[in-house]
PDB file of C-alpha atoms in Angstrom:
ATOM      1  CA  UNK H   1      53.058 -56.859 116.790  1.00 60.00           C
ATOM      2  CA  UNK H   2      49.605 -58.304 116.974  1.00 76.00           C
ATOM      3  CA  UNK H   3      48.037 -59.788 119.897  1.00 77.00           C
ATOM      4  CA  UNK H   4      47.961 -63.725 119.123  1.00 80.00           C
ATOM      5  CA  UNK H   5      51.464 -63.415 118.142  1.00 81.00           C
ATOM      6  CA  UNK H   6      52.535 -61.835 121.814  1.00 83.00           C
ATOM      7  CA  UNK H   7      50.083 -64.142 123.612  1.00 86.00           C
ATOM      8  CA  UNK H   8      52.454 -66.702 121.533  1.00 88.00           C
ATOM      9  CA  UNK H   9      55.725 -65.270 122.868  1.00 89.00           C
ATOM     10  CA  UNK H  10      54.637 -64.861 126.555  1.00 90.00           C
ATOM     11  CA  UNK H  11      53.313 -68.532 126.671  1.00 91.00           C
ATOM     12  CA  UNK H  12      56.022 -69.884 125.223  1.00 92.00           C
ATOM     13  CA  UNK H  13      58.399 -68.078 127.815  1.00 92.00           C
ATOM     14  CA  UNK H  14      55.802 -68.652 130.997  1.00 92.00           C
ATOM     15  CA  UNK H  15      56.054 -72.021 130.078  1.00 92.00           C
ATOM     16  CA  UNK H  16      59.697 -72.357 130.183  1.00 93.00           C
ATOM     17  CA  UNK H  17      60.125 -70.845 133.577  1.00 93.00           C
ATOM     18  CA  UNK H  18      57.145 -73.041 134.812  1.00 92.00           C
ATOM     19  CA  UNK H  19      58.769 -76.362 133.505  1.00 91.00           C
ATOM     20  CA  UNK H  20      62.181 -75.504 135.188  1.00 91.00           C
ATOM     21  CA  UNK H  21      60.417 -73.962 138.496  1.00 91.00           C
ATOM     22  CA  UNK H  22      58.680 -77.254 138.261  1.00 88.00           C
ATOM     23  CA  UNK H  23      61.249 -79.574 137.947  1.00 87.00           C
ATOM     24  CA  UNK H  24      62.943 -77.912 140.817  1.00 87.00           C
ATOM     25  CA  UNK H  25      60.499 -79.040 143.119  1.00 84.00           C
ATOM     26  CA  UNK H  26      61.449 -81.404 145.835  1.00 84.00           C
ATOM     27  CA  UNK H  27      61.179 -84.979 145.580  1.00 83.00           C
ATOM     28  CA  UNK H  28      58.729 -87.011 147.173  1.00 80.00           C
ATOM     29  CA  UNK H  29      60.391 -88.609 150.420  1.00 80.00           C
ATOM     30  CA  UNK H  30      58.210 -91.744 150.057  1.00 81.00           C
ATOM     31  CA  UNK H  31      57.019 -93.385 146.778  1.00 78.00           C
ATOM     32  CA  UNK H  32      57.991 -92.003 143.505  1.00 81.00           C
ATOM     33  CA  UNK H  33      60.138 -89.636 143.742  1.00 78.00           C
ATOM     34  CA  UNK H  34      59.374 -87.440 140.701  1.00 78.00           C
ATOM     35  CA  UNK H  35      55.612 -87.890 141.502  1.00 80.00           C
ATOM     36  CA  UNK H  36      54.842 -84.602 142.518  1.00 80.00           C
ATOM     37  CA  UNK H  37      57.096 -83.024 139.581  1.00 84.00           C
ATOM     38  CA  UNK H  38      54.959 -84.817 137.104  1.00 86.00           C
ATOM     39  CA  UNK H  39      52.079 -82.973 136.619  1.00 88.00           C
ATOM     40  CA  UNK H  40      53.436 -79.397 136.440  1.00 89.00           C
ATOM     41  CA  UNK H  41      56.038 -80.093 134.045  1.00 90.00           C
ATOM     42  CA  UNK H  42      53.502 -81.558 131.948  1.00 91.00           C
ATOM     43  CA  UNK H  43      51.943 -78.495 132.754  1.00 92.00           C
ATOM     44  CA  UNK H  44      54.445 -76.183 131.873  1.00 91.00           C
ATOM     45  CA  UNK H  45      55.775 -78.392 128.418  1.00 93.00           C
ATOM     46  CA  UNK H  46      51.967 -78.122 126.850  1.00 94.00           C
ATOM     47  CA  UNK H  47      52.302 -74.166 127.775  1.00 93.00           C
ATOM     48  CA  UNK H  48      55.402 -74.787 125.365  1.00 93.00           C
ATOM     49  CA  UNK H  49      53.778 -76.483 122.803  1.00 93.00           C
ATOM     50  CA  UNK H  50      50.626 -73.963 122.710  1.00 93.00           C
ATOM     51  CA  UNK H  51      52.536 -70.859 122.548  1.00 91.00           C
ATOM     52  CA  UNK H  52      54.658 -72.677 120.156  1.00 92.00           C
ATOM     53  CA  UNK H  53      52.689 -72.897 117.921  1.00 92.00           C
ATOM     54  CA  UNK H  54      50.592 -70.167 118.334  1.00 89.00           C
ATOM     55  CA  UNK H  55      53.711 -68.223 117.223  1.00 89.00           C
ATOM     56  CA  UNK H  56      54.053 -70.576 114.452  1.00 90.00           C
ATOM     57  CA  UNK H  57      50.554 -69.895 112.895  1.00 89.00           C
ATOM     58  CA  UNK H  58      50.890 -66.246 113.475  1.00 86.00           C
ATOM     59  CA  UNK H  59      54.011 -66.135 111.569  1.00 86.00           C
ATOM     60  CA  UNK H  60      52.763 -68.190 108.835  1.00 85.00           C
ATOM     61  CA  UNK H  61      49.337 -66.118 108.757  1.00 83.00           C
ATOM     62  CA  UNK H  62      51.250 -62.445 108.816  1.00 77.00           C
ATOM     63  CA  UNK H  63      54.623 -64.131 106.187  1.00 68.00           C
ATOM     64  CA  UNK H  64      57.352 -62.120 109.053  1.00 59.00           C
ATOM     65  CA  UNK H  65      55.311 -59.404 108.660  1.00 60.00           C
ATOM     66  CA  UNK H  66      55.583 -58.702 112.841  1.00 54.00           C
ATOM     67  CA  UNK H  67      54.746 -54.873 112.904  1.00 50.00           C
ATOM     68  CA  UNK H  68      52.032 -53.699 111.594  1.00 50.00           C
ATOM     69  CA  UNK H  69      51.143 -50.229 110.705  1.00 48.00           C
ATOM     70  CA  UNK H  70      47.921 -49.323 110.985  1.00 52.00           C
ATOM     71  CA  UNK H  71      45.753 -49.006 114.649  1.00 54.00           C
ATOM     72  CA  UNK H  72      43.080 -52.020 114.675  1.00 59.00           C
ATOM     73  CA  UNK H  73      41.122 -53.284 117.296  1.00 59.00           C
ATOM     74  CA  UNK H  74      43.649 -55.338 118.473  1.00 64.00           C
ATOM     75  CA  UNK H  75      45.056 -52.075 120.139  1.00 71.00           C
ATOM     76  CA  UNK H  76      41.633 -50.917 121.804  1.00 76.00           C
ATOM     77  CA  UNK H  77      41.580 -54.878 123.429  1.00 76.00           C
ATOM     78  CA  UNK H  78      45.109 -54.878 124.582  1.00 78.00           C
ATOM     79  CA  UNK H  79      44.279 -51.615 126.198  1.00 81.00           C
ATOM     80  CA  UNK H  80      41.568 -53.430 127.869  1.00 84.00           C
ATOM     81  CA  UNK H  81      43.187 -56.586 128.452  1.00 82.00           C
ATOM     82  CA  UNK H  82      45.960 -54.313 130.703  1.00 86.00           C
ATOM     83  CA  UNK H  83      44.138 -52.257 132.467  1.00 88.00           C
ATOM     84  CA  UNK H  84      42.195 -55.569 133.538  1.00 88.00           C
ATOM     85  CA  UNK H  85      45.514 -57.178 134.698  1.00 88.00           C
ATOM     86  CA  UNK H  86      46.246 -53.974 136.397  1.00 90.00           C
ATOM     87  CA  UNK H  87      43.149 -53.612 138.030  1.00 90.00           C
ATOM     88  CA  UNK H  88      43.324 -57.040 139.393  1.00 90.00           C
ATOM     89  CA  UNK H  89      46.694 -56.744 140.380  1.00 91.00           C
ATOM     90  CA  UNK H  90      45.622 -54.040 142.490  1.00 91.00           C
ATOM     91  CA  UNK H  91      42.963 -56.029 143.839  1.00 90.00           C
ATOM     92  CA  UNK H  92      45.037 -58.855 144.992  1.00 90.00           C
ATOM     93  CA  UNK H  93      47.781 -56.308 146.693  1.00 90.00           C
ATOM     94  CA  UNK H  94      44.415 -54.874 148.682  1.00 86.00           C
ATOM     95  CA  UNK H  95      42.515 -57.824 149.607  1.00 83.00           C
ATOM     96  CA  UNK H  96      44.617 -58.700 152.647  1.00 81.00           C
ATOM     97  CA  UNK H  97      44.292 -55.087 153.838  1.00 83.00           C
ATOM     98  CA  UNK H  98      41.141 -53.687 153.254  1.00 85.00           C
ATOM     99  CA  UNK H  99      39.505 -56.718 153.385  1.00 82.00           C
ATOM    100  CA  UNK H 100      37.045 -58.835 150.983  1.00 83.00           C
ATOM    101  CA  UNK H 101      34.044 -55.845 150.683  1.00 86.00           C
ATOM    102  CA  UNK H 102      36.177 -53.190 150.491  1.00 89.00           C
ATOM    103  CA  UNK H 103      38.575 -54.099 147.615  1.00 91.00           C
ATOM    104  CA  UNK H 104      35.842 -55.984 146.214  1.00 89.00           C
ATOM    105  CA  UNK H 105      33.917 -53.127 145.645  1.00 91.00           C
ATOM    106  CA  UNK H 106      36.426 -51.034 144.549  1.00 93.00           C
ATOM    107  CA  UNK H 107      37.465 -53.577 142.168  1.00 93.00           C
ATOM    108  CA  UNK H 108      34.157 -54.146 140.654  1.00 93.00           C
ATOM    109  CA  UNK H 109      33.394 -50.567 140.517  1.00 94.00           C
ATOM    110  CA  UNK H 110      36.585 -50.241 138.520  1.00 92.00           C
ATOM    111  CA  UNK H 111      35.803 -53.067 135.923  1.00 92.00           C
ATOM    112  CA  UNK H 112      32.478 -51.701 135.783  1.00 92.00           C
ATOM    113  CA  UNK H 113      33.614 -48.044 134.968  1.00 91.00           C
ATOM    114  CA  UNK H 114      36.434 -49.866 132.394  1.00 88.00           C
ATOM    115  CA  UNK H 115      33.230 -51.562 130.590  1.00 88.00           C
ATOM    116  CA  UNK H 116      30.154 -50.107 131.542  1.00 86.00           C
ATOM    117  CA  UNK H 117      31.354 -46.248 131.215  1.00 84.00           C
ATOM    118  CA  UNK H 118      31.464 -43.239 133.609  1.00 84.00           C
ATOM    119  CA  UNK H 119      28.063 -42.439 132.747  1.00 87.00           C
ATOM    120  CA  UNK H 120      26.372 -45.295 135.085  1.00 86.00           C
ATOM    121  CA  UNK H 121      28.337 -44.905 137.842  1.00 86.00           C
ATOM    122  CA  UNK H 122      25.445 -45.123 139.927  1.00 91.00           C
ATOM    123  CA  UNK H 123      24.519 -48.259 138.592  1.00 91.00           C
ATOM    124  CA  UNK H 124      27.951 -49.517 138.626  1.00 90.00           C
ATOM    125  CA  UNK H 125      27.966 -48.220 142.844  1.00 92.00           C
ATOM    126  CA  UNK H 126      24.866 -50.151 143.038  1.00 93.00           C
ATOM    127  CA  UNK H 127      26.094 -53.388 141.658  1.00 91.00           C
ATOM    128  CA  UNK H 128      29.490 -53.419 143.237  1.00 93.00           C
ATOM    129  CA  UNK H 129      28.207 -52.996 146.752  1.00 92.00           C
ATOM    130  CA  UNK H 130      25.240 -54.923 146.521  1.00 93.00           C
ATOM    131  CA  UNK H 131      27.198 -57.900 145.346  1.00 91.00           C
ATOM    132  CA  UNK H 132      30.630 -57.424 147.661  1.00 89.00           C
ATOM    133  CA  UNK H 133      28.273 -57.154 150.764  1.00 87.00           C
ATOM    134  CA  UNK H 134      25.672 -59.792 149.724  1.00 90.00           C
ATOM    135  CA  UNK H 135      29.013 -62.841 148.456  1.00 86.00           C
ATOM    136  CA  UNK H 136      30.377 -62.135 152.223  1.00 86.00           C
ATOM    137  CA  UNK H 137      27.148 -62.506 154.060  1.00 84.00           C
ATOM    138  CA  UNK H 138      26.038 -65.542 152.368  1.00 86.00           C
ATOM    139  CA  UNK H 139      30.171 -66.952 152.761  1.00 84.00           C
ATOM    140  CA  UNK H 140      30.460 -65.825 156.458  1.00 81.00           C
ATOM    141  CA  UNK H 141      27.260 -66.338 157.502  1.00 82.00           C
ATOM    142  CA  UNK H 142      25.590 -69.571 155.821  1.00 82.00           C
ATOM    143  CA  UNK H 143      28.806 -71.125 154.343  1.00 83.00           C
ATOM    144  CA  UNK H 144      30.945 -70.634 157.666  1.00 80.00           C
ATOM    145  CA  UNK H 145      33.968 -69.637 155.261  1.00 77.00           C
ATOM    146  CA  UNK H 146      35.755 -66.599 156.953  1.00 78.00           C
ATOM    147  CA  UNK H 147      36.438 -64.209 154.235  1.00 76.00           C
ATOM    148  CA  UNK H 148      39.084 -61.141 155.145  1.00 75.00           C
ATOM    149  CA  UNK H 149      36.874 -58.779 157.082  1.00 71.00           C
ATOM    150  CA  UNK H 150      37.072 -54.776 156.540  1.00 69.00           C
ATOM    151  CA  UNK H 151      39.825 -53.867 158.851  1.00 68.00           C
ATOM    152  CA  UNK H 152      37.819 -51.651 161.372  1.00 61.00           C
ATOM    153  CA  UNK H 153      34.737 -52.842 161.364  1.00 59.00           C
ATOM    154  CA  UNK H 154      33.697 -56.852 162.282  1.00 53.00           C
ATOM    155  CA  UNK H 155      30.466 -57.833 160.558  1.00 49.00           C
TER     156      UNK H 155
END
């Protein structure tokens, strides 16, 4: 199955659950009541359309040929595309506990090594903690927005 053609699928189905999810959202007490169901559900019916018709090109483009055969690039990008949602995934279960530098620099470091290679790991270090430790000065310090602090240690 090619890419497009399961971006197609999981749009389509995302946007199902969002337009139902969305329409069971509680009405407004005052004013319209459908108001604040309006704009996700218009949301969630263009996911519909998109991945609608995504599908439909991709089944036009391939004539039901779904499966294909030989390895492509396609593979070597859905690789990366899931190790990126994995990666972030473990970045947002973190962030709460080790706090903004920590799992930001472990994150970065990790997209860096996914893109950049094993063989500039220092470079990749470098970046990752040079740019974790400089976004939560300049947001904690100038901005006066608290970020999540490293657990033991209150900069």
């Amino acid at each position: 199955m090619n890419l497009s053609l399961l971006a197609g699928i999981l749009s389509f189905i995302i946007g199902i659950v969002y337009t139902l999810q969305a329409y069971l959202l509680p009405d407004a007490t005052i004013g319209k009541p459908m108001a604040p169901k309006v704009f996700p559900i218009v949301l969630g019916i263009l996911l519909i359309c998109f991945g609608g018709s995504l599908i439909i090109q991709e089944v036009k483009k391939t004539g039901f040929k779904l499966f294909v055969e030989k390895k492509t690039k396609n593979d070597q990008s859905l690789k990366l595309i899931l190790y990126t949602c994995c990666i972030c995934i473990v970045y947002a279960l973190t962030f709460n506990k080790l706090g903004y530098v920590l799992s930001t620099i472990l994150f970065l470091e990790m997209m860096l090594l996914l893109f950049r290679g094993k063989e500039k790991w220092k470079m990749n270090t470098i970046i990752s903690v040079s740019f974790s430790v400089l976004i939560y000065i300049t947001f904690s310090k100038f901005l006066g927005i608290t970020l999540p602090s490293i657990p033991f240690i209150y900069i």
